mmCIF file of C-alpha atoms and ligand atoms in Angstrom:
data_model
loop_
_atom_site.group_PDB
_atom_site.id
_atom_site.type_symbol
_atom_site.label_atom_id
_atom_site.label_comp_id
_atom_site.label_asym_id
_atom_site.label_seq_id
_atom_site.Cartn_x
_atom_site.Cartn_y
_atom_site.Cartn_z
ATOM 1 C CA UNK A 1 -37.692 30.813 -99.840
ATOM 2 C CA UNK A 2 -35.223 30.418 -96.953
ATOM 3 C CA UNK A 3 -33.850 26.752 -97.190
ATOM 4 C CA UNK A 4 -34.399 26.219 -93.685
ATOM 5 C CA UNK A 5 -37.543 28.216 -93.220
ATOM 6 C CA UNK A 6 -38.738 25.897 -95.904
ATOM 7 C CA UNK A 7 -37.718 22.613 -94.135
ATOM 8 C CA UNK A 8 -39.711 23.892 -90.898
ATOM 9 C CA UNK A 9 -42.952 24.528 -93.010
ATOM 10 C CA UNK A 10 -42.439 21.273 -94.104
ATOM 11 C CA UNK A 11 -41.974 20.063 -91.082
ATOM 12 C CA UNK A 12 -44.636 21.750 -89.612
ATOM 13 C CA UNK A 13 -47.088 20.344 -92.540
ATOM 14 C CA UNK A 14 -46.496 16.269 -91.743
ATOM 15 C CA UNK A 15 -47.065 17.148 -87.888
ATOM 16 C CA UNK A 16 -50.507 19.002 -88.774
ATOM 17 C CA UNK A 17 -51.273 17.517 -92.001
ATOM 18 C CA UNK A 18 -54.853 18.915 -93.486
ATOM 19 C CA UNK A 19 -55.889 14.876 -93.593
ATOM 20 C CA UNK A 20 -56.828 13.216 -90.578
ATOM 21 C CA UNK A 21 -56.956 9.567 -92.434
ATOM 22 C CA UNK A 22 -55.027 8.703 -95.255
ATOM 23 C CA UNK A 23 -54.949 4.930 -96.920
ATOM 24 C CA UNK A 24 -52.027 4.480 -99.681
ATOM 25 C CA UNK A 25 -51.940 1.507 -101.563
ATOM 26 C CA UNK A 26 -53.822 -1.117 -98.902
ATOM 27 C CA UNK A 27 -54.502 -4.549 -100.450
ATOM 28 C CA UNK A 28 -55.741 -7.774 -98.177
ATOM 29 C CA UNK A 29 -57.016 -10.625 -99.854
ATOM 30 C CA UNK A 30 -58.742 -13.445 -97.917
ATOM 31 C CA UNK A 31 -57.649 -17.178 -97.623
ATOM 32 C CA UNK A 32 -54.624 -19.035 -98.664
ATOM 33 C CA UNK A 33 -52.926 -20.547 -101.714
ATOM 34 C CA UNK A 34 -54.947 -20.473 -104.694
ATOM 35 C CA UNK A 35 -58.403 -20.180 -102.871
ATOM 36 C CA UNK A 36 -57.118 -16.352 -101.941
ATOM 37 C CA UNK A 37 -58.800 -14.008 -102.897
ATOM 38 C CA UNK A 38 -57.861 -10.188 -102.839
ATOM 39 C CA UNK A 39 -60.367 -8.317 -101.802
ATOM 40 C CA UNK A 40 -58.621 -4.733 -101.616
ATOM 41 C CA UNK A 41 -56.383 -4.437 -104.377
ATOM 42 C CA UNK A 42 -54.417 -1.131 -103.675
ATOM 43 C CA UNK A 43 -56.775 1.463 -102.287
ATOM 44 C CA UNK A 44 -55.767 5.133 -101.774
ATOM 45 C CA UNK A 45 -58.158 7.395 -99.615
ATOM 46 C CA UNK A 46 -57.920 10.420 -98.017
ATOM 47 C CA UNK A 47 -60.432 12.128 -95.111
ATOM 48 C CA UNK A 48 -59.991 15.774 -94.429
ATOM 49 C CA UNK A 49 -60.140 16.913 -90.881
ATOM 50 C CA UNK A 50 -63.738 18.411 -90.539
ATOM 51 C CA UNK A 51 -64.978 16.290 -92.878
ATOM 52 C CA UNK A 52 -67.488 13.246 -93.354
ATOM 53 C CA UNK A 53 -66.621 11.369 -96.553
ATOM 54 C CA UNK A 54 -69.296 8.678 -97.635
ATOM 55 C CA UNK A 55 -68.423 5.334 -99.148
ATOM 56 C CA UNK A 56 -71.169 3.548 -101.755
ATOM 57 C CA UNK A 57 -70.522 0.700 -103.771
ATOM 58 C CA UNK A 58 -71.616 -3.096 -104.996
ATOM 59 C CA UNK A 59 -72.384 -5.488 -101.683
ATOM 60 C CA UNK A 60 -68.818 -7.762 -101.746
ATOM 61 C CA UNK A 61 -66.804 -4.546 -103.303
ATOM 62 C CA UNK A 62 -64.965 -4.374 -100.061
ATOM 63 C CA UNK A 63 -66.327 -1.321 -97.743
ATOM 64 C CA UNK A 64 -67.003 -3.454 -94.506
ATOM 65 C CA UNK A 65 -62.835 -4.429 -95.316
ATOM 66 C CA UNK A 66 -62.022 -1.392 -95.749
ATOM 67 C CA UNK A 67 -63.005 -0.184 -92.783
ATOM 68 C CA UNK A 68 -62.017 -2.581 -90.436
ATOM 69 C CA UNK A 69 -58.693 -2.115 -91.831
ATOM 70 C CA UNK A 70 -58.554 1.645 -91.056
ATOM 71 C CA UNK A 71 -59.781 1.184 -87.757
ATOM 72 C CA UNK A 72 -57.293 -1.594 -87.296
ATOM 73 C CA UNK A 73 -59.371 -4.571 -86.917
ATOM 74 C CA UNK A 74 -57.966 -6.455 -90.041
ATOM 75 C CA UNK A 75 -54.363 -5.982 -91.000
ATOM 76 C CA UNK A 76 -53.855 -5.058 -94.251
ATOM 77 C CA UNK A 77 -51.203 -7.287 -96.226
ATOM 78 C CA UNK A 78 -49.536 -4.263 -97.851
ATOM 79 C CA UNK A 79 -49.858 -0.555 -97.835
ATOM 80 C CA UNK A 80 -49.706 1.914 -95.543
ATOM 81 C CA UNK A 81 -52.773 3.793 -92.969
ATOM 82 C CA UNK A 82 -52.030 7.072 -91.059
ATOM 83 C CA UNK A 83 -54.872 8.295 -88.595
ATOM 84 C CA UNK A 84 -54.091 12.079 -86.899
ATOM 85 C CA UNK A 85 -50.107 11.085 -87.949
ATOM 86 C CA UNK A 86 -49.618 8.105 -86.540
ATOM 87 C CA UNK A 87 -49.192 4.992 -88.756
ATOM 88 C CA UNK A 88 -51.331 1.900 -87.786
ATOM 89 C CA UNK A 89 -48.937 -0.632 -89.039
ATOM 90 C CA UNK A 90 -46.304 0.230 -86.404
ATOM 91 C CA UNK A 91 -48.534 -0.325 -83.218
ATOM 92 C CA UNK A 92 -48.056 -3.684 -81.602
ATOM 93 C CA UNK A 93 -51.533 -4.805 -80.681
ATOM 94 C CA UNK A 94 -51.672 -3.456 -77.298
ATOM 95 C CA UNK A 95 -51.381 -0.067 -78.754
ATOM 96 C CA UNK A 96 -53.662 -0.762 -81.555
ATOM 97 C CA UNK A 97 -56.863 -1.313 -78.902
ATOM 98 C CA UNK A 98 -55.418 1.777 -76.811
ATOM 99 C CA UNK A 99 -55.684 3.761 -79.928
ATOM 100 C CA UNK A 100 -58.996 2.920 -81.099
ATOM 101 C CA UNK A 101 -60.536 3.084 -77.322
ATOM 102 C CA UNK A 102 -58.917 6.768 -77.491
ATOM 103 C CA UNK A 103 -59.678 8.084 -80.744
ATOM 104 C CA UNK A 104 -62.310 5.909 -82.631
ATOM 105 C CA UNK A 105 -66.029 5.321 -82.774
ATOM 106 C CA UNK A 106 -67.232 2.357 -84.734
ATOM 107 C CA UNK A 107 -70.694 1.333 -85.985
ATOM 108 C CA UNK A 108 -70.620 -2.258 -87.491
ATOM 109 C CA UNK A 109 -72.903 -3.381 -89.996
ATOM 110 C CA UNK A 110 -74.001 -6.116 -87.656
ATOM 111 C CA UNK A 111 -74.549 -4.262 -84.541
ATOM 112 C CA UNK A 112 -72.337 -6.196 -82.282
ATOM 113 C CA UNK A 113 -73.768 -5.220 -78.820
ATOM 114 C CA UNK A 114 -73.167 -7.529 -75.825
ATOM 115 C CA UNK A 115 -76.097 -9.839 -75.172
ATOM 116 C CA UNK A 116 -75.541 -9.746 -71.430
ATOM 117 C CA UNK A 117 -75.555 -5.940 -71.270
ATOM 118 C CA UNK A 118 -78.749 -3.455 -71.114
ATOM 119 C CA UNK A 119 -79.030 -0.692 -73.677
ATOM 120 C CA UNK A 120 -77.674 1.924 -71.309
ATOM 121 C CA UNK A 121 -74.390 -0.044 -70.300
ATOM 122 C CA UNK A 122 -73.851 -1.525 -73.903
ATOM 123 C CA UNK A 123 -73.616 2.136 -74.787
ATOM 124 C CA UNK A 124 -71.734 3.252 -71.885
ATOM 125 C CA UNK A 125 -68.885 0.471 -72.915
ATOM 126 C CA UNK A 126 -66.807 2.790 -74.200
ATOM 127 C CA UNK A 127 -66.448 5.420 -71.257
ATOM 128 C CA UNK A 128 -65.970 2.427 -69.177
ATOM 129 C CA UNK A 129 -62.625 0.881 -70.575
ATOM 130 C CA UNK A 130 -61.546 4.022 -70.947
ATOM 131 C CA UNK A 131 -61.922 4.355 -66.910
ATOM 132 C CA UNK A 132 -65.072 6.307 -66.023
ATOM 133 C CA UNK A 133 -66.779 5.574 -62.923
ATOM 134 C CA UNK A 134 -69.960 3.230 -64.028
ATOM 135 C CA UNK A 135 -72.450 5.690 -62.174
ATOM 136 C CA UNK A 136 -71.106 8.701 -64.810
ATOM 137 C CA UNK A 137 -70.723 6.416 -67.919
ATOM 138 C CA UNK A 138 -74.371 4.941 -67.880
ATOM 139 C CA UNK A 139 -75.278 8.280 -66.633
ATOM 140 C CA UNK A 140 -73.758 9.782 -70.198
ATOM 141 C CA UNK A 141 -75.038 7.013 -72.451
ATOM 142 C CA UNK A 142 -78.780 7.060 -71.178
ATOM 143 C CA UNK A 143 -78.275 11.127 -72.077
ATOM 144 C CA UNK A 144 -77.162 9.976 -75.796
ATOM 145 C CA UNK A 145 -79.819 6.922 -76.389
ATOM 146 C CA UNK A 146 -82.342 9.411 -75.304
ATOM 147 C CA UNK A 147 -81.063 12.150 -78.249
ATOM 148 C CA UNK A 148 -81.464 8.601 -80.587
ATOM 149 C CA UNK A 149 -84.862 8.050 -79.344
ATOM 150 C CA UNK A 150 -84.318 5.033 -76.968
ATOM 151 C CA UNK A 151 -85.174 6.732 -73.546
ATOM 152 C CA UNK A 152 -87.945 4.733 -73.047
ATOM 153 C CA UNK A 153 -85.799 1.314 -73.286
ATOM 154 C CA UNK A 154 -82.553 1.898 -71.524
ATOM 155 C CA UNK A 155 -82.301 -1.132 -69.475
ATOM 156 C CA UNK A 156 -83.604 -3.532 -71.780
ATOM 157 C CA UNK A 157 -81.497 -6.542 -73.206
ATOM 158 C CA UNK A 158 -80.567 -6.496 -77.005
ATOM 159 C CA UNK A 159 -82.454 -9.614 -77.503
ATOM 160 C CA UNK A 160 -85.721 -7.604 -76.578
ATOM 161 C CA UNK A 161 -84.999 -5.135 -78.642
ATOM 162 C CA UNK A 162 -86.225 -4.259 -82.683
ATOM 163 C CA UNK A 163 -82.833 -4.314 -85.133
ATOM 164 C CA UNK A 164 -83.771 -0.629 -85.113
ATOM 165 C CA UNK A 165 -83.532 -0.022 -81.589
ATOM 166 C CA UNK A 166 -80.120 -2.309 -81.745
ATOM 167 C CA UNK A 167 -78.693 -0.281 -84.418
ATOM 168 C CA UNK A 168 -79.500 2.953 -82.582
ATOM 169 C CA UNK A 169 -77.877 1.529 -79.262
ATOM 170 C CA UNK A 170 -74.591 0.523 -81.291
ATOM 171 C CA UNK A 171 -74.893 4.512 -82.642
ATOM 172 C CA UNK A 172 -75.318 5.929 -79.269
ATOM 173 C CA UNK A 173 -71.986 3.461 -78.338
ATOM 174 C CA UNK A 174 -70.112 5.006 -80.937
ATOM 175 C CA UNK A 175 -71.269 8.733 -80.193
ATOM 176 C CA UNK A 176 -70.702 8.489 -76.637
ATOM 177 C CA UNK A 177 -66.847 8.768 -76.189
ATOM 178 C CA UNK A 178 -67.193 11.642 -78.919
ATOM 179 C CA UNK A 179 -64.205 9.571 -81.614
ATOM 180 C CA UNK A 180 -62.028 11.721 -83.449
ATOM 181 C CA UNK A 181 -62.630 9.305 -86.324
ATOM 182 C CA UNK A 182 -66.338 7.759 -86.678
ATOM 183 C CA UNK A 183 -66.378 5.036 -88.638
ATOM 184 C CA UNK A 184 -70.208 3.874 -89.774
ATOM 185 C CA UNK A 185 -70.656 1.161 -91.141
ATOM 186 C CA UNK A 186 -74.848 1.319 -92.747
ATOM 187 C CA UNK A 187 -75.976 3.211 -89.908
ATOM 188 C CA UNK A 188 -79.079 3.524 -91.281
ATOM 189 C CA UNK A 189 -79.986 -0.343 -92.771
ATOM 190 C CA UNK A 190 -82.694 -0.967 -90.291
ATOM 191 C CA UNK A 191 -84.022 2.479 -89.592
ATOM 192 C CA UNK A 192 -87.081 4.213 -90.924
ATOM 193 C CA UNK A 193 -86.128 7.444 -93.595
ATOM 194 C CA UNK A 194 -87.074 9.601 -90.817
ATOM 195 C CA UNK A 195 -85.335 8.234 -88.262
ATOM 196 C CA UNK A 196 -82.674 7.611 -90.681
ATOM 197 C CA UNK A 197 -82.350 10.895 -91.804
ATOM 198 C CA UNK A 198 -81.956 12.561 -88.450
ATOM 199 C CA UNK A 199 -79.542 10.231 -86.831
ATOM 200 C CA UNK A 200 -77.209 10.861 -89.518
ATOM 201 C CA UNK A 201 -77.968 14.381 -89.188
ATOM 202 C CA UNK A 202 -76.384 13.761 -85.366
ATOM 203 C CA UNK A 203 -73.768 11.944 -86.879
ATOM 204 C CA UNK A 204 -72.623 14.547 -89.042
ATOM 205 C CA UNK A 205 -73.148 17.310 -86.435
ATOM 206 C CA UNK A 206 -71.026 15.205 -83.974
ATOM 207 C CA UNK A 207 -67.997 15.206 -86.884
ATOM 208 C CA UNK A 208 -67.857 18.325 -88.487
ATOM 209 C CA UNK A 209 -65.488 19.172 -86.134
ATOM 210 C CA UNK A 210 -61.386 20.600 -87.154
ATOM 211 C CA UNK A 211 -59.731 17.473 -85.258
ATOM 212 C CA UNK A 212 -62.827 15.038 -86.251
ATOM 213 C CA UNK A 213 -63.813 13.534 -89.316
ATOM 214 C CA UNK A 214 -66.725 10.555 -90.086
ATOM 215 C CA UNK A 215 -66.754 7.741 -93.294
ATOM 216 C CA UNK A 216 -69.832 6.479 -93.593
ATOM 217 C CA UNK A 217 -70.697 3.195 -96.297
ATOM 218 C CA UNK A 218 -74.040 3.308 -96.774
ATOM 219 C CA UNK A 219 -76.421 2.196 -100.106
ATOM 220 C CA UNK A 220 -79.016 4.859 -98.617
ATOM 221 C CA UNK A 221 -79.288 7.399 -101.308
ATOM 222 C CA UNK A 222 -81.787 9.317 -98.811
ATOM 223 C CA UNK A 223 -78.627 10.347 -96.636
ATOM 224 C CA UNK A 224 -76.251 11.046 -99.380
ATOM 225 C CA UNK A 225 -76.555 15.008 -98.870
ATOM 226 C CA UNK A 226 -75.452 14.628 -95.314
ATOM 227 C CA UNK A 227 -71.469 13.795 -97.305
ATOM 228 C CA UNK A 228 -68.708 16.687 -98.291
ATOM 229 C CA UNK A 229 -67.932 13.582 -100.301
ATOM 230 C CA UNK A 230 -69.275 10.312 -101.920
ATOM 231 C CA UNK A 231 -66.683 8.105 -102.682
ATOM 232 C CA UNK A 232 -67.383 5.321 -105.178
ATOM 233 C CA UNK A 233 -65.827 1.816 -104.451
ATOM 234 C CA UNK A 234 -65.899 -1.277 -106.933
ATOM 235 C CA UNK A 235 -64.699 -4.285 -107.102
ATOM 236 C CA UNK A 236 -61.763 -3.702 -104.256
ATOM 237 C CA UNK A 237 -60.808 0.118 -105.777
ATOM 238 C CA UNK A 238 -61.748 3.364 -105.322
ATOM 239 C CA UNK A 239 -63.311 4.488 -108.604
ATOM 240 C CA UNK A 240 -64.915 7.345 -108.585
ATOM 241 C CA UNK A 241 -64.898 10.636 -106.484
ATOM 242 C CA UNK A 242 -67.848 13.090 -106.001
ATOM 243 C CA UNK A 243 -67.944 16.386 -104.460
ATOM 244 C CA UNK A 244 -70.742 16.605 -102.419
ATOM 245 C CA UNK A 245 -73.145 19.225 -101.755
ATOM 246 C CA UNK A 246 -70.911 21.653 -99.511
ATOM 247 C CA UNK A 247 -68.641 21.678 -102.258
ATOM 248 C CA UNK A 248 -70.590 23.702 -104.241
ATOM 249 C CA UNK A 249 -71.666 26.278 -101.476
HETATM 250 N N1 ATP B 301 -63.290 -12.963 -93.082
HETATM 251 C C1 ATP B 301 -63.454 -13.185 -94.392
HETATM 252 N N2 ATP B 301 -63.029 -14.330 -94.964
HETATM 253 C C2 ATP B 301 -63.165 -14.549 -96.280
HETATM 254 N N3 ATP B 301 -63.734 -13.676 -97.131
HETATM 255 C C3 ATP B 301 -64.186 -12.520 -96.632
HETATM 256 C C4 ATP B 301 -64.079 -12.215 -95.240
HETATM 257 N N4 ATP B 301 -64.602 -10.986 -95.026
HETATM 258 C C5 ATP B 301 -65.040 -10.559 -96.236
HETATM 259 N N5 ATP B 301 -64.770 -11.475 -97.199
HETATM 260 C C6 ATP B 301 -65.081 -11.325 -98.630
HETATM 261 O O1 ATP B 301 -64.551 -10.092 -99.063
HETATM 262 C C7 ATP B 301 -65.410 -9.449 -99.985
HETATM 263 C C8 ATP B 301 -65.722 -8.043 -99.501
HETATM 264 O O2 ATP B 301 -66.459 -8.109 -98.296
HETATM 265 P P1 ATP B 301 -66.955 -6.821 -97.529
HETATM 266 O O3 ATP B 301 -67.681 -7.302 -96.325
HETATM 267 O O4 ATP B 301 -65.812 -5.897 -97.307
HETATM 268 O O5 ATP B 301 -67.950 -6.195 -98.607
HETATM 269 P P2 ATP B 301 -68.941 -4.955 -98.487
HETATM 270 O O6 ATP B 301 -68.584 -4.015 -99.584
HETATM 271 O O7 ATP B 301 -68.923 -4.427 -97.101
HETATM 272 O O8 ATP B 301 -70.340 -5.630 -98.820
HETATM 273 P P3 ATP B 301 -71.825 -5.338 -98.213
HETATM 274 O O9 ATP B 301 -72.302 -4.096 -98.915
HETATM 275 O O10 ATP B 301 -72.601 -6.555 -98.622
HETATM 276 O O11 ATP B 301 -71.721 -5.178 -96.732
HETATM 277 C C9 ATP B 301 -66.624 -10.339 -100.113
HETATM 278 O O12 ATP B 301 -66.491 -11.098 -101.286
HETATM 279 C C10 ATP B 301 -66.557 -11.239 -98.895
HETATM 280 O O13 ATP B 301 -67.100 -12.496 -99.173
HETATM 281 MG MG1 MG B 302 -70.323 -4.418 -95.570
#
């Protein structure tokens, strides 16, 4: 081929690359001296656009780690992460919250919702920093926490509320700004299978998207058909990877 054609395609192929998260060689290890311990020792993932990628593996094998480092929460203390082409490493912390309040959902494993907050306006959180009037935002997230089945408690207080009903707030948070990347971290730990099972159904509708993908850790062998991909994590590594059900359509 044409020399210079070929540099264009090339070109052309980092600026729309087929990946929408990639993770090359990330390690962080916790603590200092010879209490450290590494905790991701060199982990290389990939996320296709379109496509929601589950992580399994051992509790203390380094998924809630993992994620916070993609989403730029943790640093990691080497290697590289690249979300829709831009590399996470080079933003100075300003940009690091503007880019995650632009392009990322996240549910954490421990719900974090804001005490002081109802349902409707801890779900609405993320249309407000991002500058929509408060009328419209709570207006949008009482719309989502009904589709989660929390219509009937939209202005209660997370302390009145089952971890269930928490956990489906902190979903309805993350679905609300509709992220590019949804990162879920055991959605589905306090919910019944049914409930379970549908949520993530949402979840996965909301991501199969071109310009969207979801990772979702989970032990919940109940929602492992909702992944293109199960991705097996030990012990800091990625192990193992497992084509999941569409693959074989
Ligand atoms: N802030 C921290 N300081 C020190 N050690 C930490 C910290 N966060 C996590 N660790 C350690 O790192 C290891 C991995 O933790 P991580 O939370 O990523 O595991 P996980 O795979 O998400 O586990 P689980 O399935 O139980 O949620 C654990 O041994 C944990 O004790
Ligand atoms: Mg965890």
């Amino acid at each position: 081929m044409d020399k210079r054609l070929d540099q264009n395609i090339q070109v052309l192929e980092g600026e729309f690359p087929q990946w929408l998260v990639r993770a090359t060689g990330v390690t962080k290890a916790f603590g200092e001296g010879h209490t450290k311990i590494p905790v991701l020792k060199g982990v290389d993932l990939e996320v296709a656009r379109g496509e929601v990628l589950l992580l399994v593996g051992p509790s203390g094998s380094g998924k809630t780690t993992l994620l916070s480092v993609i989403a730029g929460i943790l640093d990691a203390d080497d290697g590289d992460v690249t979300i829709l082409g831009e590399t996470i490493r080079d933003f100075s912390p300003a940009e690091k919250t503007r880019f995650r309040r632009d392009h990322l959902g996240f549910i954490f494993q421990q719900y974090h919702l804001l005490p002081t907050l109802t349902a409707a306006e801890n779900a609405a959180v993320p249309l407000l920093i991002r500058g929509v009037s408060k009328q419209e935002a709570v207006a949008r997230a009482e719309e989502v926490l009904r589709t989660v089945g929390m219509g009937g408690r939209l202005a209660a207080l997370p302390t009145k509320l089952s971890g269930g009903e928490q956990q489906r707030v902190a979903i309805a948070r993350a679905l609300v700004g509709e992220p590019q990347l949804l990162l879920c971290d055991e959605p589905t730990a306090s919910l019944d299978a049914e409930t379970g099972h549908r949520i993530v159904g949402q979840i996965r509708e909301n991501g199969k998207k071109p310009d969207r993908a979801v990772i979702i850790v989970t032990h919940d062998s109940r929602i492992f058909e909702f992944g293109d991909r199960i991705v097996h994590m030990d012990d800091g590594q990625v192990h193992q990877i497992q084509q999941g059900p569409e693959a074989f359509n």
